[in-house]
Coordinates of C-alpha atoms in Angstrom, one line a residue:
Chain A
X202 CA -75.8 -19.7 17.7
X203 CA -73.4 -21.8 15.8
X204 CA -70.1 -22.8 17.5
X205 CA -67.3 -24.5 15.9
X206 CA -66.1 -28.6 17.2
X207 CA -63.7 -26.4 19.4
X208 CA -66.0 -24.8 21.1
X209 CA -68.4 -27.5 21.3
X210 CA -66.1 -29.9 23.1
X211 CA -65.2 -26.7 25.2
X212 CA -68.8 -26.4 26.5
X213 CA -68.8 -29.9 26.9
X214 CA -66.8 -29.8 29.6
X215 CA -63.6 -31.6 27.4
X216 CA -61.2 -28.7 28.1
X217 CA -62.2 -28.2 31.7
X218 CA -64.8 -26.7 34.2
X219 CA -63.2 -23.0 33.9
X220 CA -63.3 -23.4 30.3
X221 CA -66.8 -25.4 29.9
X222 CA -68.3 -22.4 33.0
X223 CA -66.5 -19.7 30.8
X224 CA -67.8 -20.7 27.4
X225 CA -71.5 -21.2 28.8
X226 CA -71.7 -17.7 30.0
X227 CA -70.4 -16.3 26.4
X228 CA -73.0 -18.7 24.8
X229 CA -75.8 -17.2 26.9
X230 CA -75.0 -14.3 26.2
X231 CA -74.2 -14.7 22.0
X232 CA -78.0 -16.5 22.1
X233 CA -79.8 -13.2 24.5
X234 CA -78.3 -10.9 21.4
X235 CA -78.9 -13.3 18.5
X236 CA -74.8 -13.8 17.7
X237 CA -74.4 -16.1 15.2
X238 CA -71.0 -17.0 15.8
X239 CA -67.9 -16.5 18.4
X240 CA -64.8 -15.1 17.1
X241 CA -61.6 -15.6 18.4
X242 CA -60.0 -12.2 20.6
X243 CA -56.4 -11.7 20.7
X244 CA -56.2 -9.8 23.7
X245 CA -58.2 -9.2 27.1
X246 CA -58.5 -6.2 29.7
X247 CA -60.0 -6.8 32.8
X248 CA -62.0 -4.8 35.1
X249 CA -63.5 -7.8 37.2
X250 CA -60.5 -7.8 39.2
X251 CA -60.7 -4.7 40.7
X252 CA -62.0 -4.9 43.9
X253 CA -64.5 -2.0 44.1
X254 CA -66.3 -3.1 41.2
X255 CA -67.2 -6.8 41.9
X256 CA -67.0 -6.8 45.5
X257 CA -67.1 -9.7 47.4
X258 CA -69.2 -11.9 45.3
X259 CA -66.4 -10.9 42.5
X260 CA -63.7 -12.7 45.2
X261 CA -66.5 -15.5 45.3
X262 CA -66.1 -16.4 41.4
X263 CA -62.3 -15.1 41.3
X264 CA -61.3 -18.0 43.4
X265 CA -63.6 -20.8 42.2
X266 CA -62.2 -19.9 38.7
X267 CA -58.4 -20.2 40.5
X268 CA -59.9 -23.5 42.0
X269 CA -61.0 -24.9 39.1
X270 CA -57.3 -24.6 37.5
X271 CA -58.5 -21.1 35.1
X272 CA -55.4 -20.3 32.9
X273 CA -56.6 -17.7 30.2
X274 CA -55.2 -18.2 27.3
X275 CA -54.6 -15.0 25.5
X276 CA -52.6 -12.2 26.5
X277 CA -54.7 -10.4 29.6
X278 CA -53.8 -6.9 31.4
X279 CA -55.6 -6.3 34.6
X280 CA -56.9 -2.2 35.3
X281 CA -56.1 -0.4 38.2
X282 CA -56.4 -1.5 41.2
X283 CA -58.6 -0.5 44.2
X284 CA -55.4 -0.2 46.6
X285 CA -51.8 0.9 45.6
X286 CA -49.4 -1.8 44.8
X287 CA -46.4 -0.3 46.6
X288 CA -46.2 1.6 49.9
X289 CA -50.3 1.0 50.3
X290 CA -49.6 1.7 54.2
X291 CA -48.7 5.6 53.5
X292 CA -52.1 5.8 52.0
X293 CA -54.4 5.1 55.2
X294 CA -56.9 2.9 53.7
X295 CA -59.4 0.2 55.3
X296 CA -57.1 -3.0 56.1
X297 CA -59.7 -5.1 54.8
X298 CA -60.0 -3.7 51.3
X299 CA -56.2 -3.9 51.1
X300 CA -56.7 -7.5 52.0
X301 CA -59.1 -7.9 49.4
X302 CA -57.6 -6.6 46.4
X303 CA -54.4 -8.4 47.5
X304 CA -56.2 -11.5 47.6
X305 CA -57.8 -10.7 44.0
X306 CA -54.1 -9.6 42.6
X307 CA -52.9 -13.2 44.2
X308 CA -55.8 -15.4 41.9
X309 CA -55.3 -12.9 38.5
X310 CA -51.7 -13.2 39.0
X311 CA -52.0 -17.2 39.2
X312 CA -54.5 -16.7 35.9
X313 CA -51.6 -15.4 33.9
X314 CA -52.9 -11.7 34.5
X315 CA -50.2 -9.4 33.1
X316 CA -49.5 -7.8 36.5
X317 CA -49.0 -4.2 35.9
X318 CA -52.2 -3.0 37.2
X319 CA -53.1 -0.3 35.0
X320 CA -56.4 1.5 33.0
X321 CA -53.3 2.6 29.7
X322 CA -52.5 -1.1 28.6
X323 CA -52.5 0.5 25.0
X324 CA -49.9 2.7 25.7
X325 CA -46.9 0.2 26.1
X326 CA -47.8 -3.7 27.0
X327 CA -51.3 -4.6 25.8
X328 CA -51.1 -3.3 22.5
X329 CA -53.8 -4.3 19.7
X330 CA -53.5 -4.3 16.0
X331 CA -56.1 -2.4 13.8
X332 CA -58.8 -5.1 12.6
X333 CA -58.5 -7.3 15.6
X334 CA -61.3 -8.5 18.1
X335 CA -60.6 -8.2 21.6
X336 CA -62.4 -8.3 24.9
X337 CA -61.8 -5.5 26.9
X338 CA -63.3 -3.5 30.1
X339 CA -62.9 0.0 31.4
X340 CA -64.1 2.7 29.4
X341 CA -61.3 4.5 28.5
X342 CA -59.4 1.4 27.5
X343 CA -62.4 0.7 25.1
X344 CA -62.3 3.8 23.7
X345 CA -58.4 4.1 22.9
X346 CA -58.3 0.5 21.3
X347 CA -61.9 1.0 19.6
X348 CA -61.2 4.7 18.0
X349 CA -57.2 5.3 18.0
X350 CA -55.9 1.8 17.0
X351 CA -59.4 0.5 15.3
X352 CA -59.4 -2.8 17.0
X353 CA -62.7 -3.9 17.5
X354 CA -64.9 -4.7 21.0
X355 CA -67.8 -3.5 22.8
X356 CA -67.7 -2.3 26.6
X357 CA -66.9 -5.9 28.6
X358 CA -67.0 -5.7 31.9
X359 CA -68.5 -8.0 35.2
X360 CA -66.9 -11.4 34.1
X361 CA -67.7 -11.0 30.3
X362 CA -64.0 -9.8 29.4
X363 CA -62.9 -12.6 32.1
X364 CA -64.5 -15.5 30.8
X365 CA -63.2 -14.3 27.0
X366 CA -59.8 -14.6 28.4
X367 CA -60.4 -18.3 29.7
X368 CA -61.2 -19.1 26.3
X369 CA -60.3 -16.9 23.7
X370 CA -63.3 -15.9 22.0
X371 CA -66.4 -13.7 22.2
X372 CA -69.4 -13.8 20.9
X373 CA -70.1 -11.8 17.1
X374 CA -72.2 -8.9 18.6
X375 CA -71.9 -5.0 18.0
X376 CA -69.4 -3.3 17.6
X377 CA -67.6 -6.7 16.6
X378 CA -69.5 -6.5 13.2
X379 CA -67.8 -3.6 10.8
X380 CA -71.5 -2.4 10.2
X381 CA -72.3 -1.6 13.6
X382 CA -69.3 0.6 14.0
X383 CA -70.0 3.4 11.4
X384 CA -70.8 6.6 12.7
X385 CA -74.4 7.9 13.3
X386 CA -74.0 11.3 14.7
X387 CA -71.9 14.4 12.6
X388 CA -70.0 16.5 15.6
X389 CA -68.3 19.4 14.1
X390 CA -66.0 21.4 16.3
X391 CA -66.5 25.2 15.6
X392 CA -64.5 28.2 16.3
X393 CA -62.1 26.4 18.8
X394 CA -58.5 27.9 18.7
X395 CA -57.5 24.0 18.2
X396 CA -53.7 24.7 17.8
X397 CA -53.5 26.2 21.3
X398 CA -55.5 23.7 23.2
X399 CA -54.0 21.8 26.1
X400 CA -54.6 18.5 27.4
X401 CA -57.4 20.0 29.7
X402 CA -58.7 21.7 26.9
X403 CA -59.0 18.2 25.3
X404 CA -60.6 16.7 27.9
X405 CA -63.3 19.3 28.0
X406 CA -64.0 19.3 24.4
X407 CA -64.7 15.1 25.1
X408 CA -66.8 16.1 27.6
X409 CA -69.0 18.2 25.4
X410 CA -68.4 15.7 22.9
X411 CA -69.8 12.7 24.9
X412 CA -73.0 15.0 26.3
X413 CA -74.2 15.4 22.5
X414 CA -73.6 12.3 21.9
X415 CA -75.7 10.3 24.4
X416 CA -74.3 6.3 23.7
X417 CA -73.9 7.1 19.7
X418 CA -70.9 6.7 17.6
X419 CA -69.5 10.4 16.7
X420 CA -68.1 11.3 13.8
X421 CA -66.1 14.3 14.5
X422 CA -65.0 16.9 12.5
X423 CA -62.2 19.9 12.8
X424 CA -59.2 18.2 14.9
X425 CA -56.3 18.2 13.0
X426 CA -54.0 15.4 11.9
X427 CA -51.1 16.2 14.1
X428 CA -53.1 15.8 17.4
X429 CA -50.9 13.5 19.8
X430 CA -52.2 10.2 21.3
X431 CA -52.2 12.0 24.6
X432 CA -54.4 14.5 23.9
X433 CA -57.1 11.3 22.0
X434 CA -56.6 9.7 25.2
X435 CA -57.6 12.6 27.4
X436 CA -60.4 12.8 25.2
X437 CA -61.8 9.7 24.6
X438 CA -62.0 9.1 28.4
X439 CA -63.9 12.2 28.7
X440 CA -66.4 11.5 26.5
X441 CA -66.7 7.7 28.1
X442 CA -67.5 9.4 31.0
X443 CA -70.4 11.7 30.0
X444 CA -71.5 9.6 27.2
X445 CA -71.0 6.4 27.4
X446 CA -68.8 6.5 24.2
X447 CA -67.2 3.2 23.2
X448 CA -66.5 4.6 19.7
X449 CA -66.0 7.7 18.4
X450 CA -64.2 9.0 14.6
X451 CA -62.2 12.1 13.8
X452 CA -62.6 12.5 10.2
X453 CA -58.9 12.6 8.7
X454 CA -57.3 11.3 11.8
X455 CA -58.5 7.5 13.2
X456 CA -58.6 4.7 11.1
X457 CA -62.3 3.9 10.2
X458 CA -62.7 7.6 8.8
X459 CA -60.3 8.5 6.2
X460 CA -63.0 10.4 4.5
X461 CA -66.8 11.4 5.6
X462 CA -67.9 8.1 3.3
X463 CA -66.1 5.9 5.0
X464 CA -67.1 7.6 8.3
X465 CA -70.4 7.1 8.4
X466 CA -71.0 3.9 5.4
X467 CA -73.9 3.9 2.8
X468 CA -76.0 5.7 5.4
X469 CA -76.2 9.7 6.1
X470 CA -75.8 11.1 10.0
X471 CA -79.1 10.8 12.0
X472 CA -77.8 13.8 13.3
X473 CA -75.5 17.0 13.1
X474 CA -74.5 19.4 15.8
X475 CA -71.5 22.1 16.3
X476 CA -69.9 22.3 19.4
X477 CA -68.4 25.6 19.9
X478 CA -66.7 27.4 22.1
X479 CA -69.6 27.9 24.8
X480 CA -70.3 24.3 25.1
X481 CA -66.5 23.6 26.1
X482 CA -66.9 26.5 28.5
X483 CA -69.9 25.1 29.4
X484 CA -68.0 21.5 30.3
X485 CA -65.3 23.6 32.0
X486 CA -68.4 24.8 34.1
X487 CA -70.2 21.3 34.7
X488 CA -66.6 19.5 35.7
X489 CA -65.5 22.0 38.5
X490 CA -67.8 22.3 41.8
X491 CA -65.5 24.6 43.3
X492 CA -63.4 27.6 41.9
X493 CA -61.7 28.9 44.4
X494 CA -60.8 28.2 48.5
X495 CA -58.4 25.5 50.1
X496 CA -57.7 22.2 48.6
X497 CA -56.9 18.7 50.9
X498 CA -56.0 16.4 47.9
X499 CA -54.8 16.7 44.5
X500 CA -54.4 13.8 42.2
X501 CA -52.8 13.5 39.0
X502 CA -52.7 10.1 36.6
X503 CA -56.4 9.6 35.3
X504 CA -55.6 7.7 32.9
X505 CA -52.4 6.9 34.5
X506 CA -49.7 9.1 33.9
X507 CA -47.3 8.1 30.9
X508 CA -43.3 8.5 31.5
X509 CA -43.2 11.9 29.2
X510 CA -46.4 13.1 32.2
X511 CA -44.3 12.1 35.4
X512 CA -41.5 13.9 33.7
X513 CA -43.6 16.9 32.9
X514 CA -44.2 16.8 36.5
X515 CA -40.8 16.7 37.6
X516 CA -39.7 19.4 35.7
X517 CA -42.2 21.4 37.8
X518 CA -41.4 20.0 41.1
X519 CA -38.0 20.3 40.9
X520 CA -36.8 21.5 44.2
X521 CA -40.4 22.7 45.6
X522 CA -42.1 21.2 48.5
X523 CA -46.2 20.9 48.4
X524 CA -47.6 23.1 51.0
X525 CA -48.3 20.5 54.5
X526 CA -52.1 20.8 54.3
X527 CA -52.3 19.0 51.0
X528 CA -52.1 15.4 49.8
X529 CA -51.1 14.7 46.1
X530 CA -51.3 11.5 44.9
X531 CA -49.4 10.7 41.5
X532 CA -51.0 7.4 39.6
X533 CA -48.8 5.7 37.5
X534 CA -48.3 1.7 36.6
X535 CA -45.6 -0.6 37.7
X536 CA -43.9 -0.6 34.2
X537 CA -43.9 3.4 33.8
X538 CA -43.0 3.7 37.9
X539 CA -39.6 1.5 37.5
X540 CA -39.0 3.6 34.2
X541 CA -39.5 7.1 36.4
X542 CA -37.0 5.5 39.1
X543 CA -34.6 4.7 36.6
X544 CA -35.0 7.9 35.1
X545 CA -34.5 10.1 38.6
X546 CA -38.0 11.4 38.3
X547 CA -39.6 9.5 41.5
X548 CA -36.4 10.9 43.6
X549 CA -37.6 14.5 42.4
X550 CA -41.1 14.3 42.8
X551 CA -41.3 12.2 45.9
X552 CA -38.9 14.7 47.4
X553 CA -41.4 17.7 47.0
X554 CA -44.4 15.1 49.3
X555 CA -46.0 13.6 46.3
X556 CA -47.1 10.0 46.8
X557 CA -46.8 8.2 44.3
X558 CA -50.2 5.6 43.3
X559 CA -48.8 2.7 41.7
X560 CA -51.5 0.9 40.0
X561 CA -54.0 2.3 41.1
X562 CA -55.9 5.9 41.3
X563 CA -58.2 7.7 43.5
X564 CA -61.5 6.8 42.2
X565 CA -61.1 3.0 42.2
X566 CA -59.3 3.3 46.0
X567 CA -61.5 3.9 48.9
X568 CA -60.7 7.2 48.5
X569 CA -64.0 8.3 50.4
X570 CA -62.9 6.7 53.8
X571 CA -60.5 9.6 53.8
X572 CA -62.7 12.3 54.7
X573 CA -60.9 14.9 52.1
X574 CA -63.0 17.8 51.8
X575 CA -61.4 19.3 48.0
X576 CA -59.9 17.6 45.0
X577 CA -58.2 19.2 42.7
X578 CA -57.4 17.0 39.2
X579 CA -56.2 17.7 35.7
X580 CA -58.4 14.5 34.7
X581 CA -61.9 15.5 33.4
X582 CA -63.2 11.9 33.9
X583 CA -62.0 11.8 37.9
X584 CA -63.9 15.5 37.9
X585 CA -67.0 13.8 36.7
X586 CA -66.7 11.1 40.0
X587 CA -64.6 12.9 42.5
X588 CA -68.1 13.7 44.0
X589 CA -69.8 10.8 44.0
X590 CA -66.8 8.4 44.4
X591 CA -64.9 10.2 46.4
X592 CA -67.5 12.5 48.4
X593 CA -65.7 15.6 47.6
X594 CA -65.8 19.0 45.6
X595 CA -63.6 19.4 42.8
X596 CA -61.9 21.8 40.6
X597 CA -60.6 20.8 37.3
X598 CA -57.3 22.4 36.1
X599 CA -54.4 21.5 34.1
X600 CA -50.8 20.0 35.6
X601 CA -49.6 23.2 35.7
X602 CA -53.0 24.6 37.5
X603 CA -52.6 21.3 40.0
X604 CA -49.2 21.4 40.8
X605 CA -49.9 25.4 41.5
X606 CA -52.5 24.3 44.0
X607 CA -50.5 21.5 46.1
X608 CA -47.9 24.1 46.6
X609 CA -50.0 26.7 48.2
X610 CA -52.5 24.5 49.6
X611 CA -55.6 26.4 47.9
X612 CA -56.5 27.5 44.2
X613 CA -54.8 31.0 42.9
X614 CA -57.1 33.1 41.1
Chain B
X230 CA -108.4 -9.8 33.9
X231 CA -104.2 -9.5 33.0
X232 CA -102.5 -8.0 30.4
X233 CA -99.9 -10.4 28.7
X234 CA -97.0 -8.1 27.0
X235 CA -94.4 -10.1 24.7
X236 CA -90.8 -9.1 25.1
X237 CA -87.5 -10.4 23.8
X238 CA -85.9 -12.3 26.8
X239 CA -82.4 -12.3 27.9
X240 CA -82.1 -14.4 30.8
X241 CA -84.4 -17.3 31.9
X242 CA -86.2 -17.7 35.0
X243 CA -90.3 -16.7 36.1
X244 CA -90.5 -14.1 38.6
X245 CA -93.2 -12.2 40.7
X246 CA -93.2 -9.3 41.7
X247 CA -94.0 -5.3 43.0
X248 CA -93.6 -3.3 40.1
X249 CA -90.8 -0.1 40.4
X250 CA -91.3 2.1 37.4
X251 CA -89.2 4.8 36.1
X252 CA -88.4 6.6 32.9
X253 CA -85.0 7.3 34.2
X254 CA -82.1 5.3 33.3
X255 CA -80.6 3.4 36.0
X256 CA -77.0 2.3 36.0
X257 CA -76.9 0.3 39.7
X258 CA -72.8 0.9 40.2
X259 CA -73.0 3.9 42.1
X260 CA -76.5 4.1 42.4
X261 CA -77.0 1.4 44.1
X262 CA -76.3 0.0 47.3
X263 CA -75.7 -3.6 47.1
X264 CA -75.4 -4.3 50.5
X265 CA -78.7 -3.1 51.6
X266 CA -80.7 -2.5 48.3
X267 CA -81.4 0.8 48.6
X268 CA -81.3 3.5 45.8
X269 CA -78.4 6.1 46.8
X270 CA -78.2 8.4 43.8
X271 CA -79.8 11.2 44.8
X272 CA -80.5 12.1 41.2
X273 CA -82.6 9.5 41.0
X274 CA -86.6 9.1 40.9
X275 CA -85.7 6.1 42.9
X276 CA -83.4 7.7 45.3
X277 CA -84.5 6.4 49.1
X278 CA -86.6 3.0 47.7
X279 CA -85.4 -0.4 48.1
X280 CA -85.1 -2.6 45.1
X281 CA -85.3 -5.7 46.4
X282 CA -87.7 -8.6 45.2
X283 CA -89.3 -5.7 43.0
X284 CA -90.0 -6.3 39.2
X285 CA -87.5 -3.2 37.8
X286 CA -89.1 -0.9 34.7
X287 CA -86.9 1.3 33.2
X288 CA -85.9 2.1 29.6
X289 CA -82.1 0.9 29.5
X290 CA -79.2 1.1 31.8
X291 CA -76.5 3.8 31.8
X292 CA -72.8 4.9 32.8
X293 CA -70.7 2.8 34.3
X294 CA -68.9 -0.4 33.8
X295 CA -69.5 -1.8 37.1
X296 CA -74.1 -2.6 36.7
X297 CA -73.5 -5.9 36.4
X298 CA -71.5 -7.0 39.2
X299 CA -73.6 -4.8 41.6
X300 CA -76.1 -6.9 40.3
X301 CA -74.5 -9.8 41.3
X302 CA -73.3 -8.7 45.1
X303 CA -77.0 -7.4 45.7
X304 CA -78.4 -11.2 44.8
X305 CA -76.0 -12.5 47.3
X306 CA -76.8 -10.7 50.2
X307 CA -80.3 -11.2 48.9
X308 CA -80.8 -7.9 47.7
X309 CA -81.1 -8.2 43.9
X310 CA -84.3 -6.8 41.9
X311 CA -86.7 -10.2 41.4
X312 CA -86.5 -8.9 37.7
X313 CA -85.7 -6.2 35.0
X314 CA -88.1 -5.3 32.5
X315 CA -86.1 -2.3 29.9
X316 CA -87.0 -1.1 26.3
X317 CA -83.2 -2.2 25.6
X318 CA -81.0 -3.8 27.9
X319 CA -77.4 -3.6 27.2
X320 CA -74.8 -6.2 28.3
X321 CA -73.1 -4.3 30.9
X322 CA -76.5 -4.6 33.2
X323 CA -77.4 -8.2 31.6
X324 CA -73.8 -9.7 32.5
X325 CA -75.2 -9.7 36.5
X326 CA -77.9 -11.8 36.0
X327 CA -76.0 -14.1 33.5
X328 CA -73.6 -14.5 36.0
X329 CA -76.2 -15.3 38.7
X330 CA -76.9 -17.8 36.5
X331 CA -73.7 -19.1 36.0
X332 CA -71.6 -19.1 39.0
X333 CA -74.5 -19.1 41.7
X334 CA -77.0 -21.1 39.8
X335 CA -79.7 -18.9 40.6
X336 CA -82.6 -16.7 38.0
X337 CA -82.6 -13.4 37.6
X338 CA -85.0 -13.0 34.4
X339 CA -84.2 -9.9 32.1
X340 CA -86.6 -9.1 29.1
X341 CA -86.6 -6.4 27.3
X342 CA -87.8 -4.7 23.7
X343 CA -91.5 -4.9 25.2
X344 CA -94.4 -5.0 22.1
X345 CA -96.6 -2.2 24.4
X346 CA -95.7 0.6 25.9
X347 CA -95.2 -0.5 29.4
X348 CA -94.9 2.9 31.0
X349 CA -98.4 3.8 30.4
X350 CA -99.3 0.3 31.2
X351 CA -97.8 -0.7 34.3
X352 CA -97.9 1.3 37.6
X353 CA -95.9 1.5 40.7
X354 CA -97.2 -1.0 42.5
X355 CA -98.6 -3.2 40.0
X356 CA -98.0 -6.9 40.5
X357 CA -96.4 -8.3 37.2
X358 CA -95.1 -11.4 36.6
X359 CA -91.9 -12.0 34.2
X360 CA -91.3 -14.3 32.2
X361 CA -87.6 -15.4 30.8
X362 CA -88.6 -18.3 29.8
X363 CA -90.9 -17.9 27.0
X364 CA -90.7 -14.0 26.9
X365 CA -93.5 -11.6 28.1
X366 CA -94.6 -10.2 31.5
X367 CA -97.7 -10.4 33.0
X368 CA -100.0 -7.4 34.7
X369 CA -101.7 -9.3 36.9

């Protein structure tokens, strides 16, 4: 592939071994896919520092990066942590992972890592334009950035995104190049009562969305203009989660489909299909393994809560007290925690035995080593691997539905 | 007599090895234990086998974000596949064994895009020799 001088005298070794070991894996990887050029990112999200993802050999190449003097050199958030950054001890993890990702938050931190911790950088700190490359991990970050905002990157992850951030580029592959990013597959929504759906209802319909799917780009047609970013982003990491979706359109709404034409290019859909109200029920059915009996945990933040969330859930705590035979873990980031502080929210909800999960969540914490028996989660993506990541049956409701089950310790019918 | 199958290859290196075929996707984070090399999604075809030092057929990777740095623990702890053979390989799987490459100096040879269709042609069992190098495996 061609590189520029820059980039030449960076594999050489001119800039540095971070740089020249950084820029060697990017180039391996640009000449396995036939790039024919880098381009330069302006913003990274990693996912190699979270410690049940890259284990110990991700440690390993943390700290021979640190050694080597890494600094990256564009602006880089980190995604949520596999341990709580604040009151970790109430959570009754393994010592020895919390030693871990500590020592993985101490070498990111020295990096320049932004060190919020968190899997919505879009939301407030990491913040892309539309048009612009960047290298980012975690799938629903991907999917936000890619879709929403209409910056441009494929799915980084396992030291990819990390070397990027080292030195600012990426190779031109995928969904990088304008023509790989029009749609392929026509998603219509049918006969949904679309002005009444909820954030769970939203998460459902990605669900469906990313089973039809299967890895393609969807087009999709029938959501209205108005729909909030809360309700995309409930979405979009649904449809990561049972579809691999890195890229999806909503004709009318995201910015790479004003119109069908521009949607989908010169070409016509491979493919059509109308997802109606069975095949959301039909999600609802596939998320939840349980629908009734006691409950042992409930978590709420996946992705992490925004402010306008924790306040939703204050508003419904307000003077209650969650019934003693339930955990309920709250996942927020650092930024959005201090906010909720400031704001009186953490007074009200940690008063009713909420704990709250700052940067961090319960399916990239060792959750498992818990024993908990029954989840209950308004996020359709922790439904999906509550019971393989945390060993546990699930039931998928909304806030309202959640909060209704840590209060009485089981799920009202 | 061998069969010679050109591929595209991904990551260099020759390796030997026991053929473990599947049509099934297989995604390693979650799926597989990295510690001990054993399959533990019991969804899977594979579910109970032990992938290590076997030659790895199956059509592409799937789910999550985390294949390639399984990748990467298993071949420290000596665990790791001796090499992956897929009809299309995406970079979340090939960014473990470009990063064996890089920051353990070791081979982990990928091919993929195969000019025959392997799953007819190779067996469990088979031995089958990959090439990264100058792309193509060999049934041997």
């Amino acid at each position: 592939m061609y590189l520029t001088r820059e980039e030449e005298r960076i594999l050489d070794g001119e800039v540095g071994e971070a740089a020249r070991r950084a820029m060697e894996l990017l180039v391996k990887l640009g000449d396995a896919y036939g790039a024919e050029r880098m381009v330069e990112v302006s913003s990274c999200h990693l996912v190699s520092c979270v410690y049940n993802v890259v284990y110990d050999s991700g440690l390993e190449i943390a700290d021979m990066f640190y050694r080597m003097g890494a600094r990256f050199t564009v602006p880089t958030s980190l995604c949520t942590a596999s341990i709580p950054l604040e009151d970790a001890e109430k959570f009754l993890f393994p010592d020895e992972w919390v030693e871990k990702q500590l020592k993985l938050c101490m070498l990111y931190r020295a990096m320049g890592g932004l060190d919020n911790w968190t899997c919505i950088p879009y939301w407030n700190m990491n913040v892309p334009r539309y048009g612009e490359h960047i290298a980012w991990g975690e799938s629903n970050c991907v999917s936000y950035a890619n879709s929403v905002i209409g910056a441009r990157t494929n799915r980084y992850a396992s030291y990819i995104e990390l070397c990027a951030a080292i030195v600012g580029r990426i190779p031109m592959i995928e969904l990088h190049i304008p023509e790989n990013r029009r749609g392929d597959i026509l998603v219509r929504v049918k006969g949904l009562d679309i002005s009444s759906m909820t954030i769970k209802d939203y998460g459902a319909l990605g669900y469906a969305i990313g089973l039809v799917s299967a890895g393609g780009i969807p087009v999709i047609d029938g959501i209205p203009e108005g729909v909030s970013k809360r309700m995309l982003r409930a979405m979009g990491a649904a449809a990561a989660s049972s579809g691999s979706v890195a890229l999806y359109h909503i004709l009318g709404v995201t910015p790479e489909a004003r119109s069908l034409e521009e949607a989908f290019g010169d070409d016509k859909p491979e493919d059509r299909v109308e997802i109606c109200v069975e095949d959301v029920r039909k999600a609802y059915r596939e998320l939840s393994t349980i629908e009734d009996g006691s409950v042992d945990l409930v978590f709420l933040g996946c992705p992490h809560y925004s402010i306008d969330q924790i306040g939703m859930a204050a508003y419904l705590l307000r003077g209650r007290r969650i019934h003693p035979g339930v955990e309920v873990w709250l996942a927020t980031d650092n930024l959005t925690y201090t906010l909720a502080c400031r704001m009186g929210y953490r007074d009200i909800i940690e008063g009713a035995g909420v704990k709250f999960m700052v940067g961090s969540c319960a399916m990239n914490a060792p959750t498992y080593t818990r024993g908990f028996k029954a989840m209950a989660t308004d996020s359709a993506k922790t439904a999906h691997y509550a019971p393989m990541q945390a060993k546990t049956d699930v039931f998928y409701g909304s806030l309202e539905e959640c909060i209704r089950v840590a209060l009485e310790g089981r799920i009202a019918r | 007599m061998s069969v010679r199958i050109r591929c595209r290859r991904l990551t260099s290196g020759v390796a030997l090895g026991e053929a473990l075929v599947s049509k099934q996707p297989f995604g390693f984070w979650g799926e597989l234990d990295p510690y001990t090399g054993m399959v533990v999604d019991v969804h899977h075809e594979w579910y109970g086998r032990c992938i290590a030092g076997k030659v790895l057929i199956f059509p592409y990777g799937r789910g999550s974000t985390g294949s390639g740095g399984v990748i990467v623990e298993a071949y420290r702890r000596g665990k790791a596949p001796a090499a992956i053979v897929n009809l299309k390989t995406d970079f979340i799987l090939l960014s473990g064994p470009l990063s064996i490459e890089v920051f353990y100096g070791g081979r982990l040879p990928v091919v993929d895009k195969p000019e025959r269709d392997i799953f007819t042609l190779v067996r469990d069992g088979c031995r089958v020799r990959v090439d990264g190098d100058r792309g193509f495996i060999e049934i041997l």
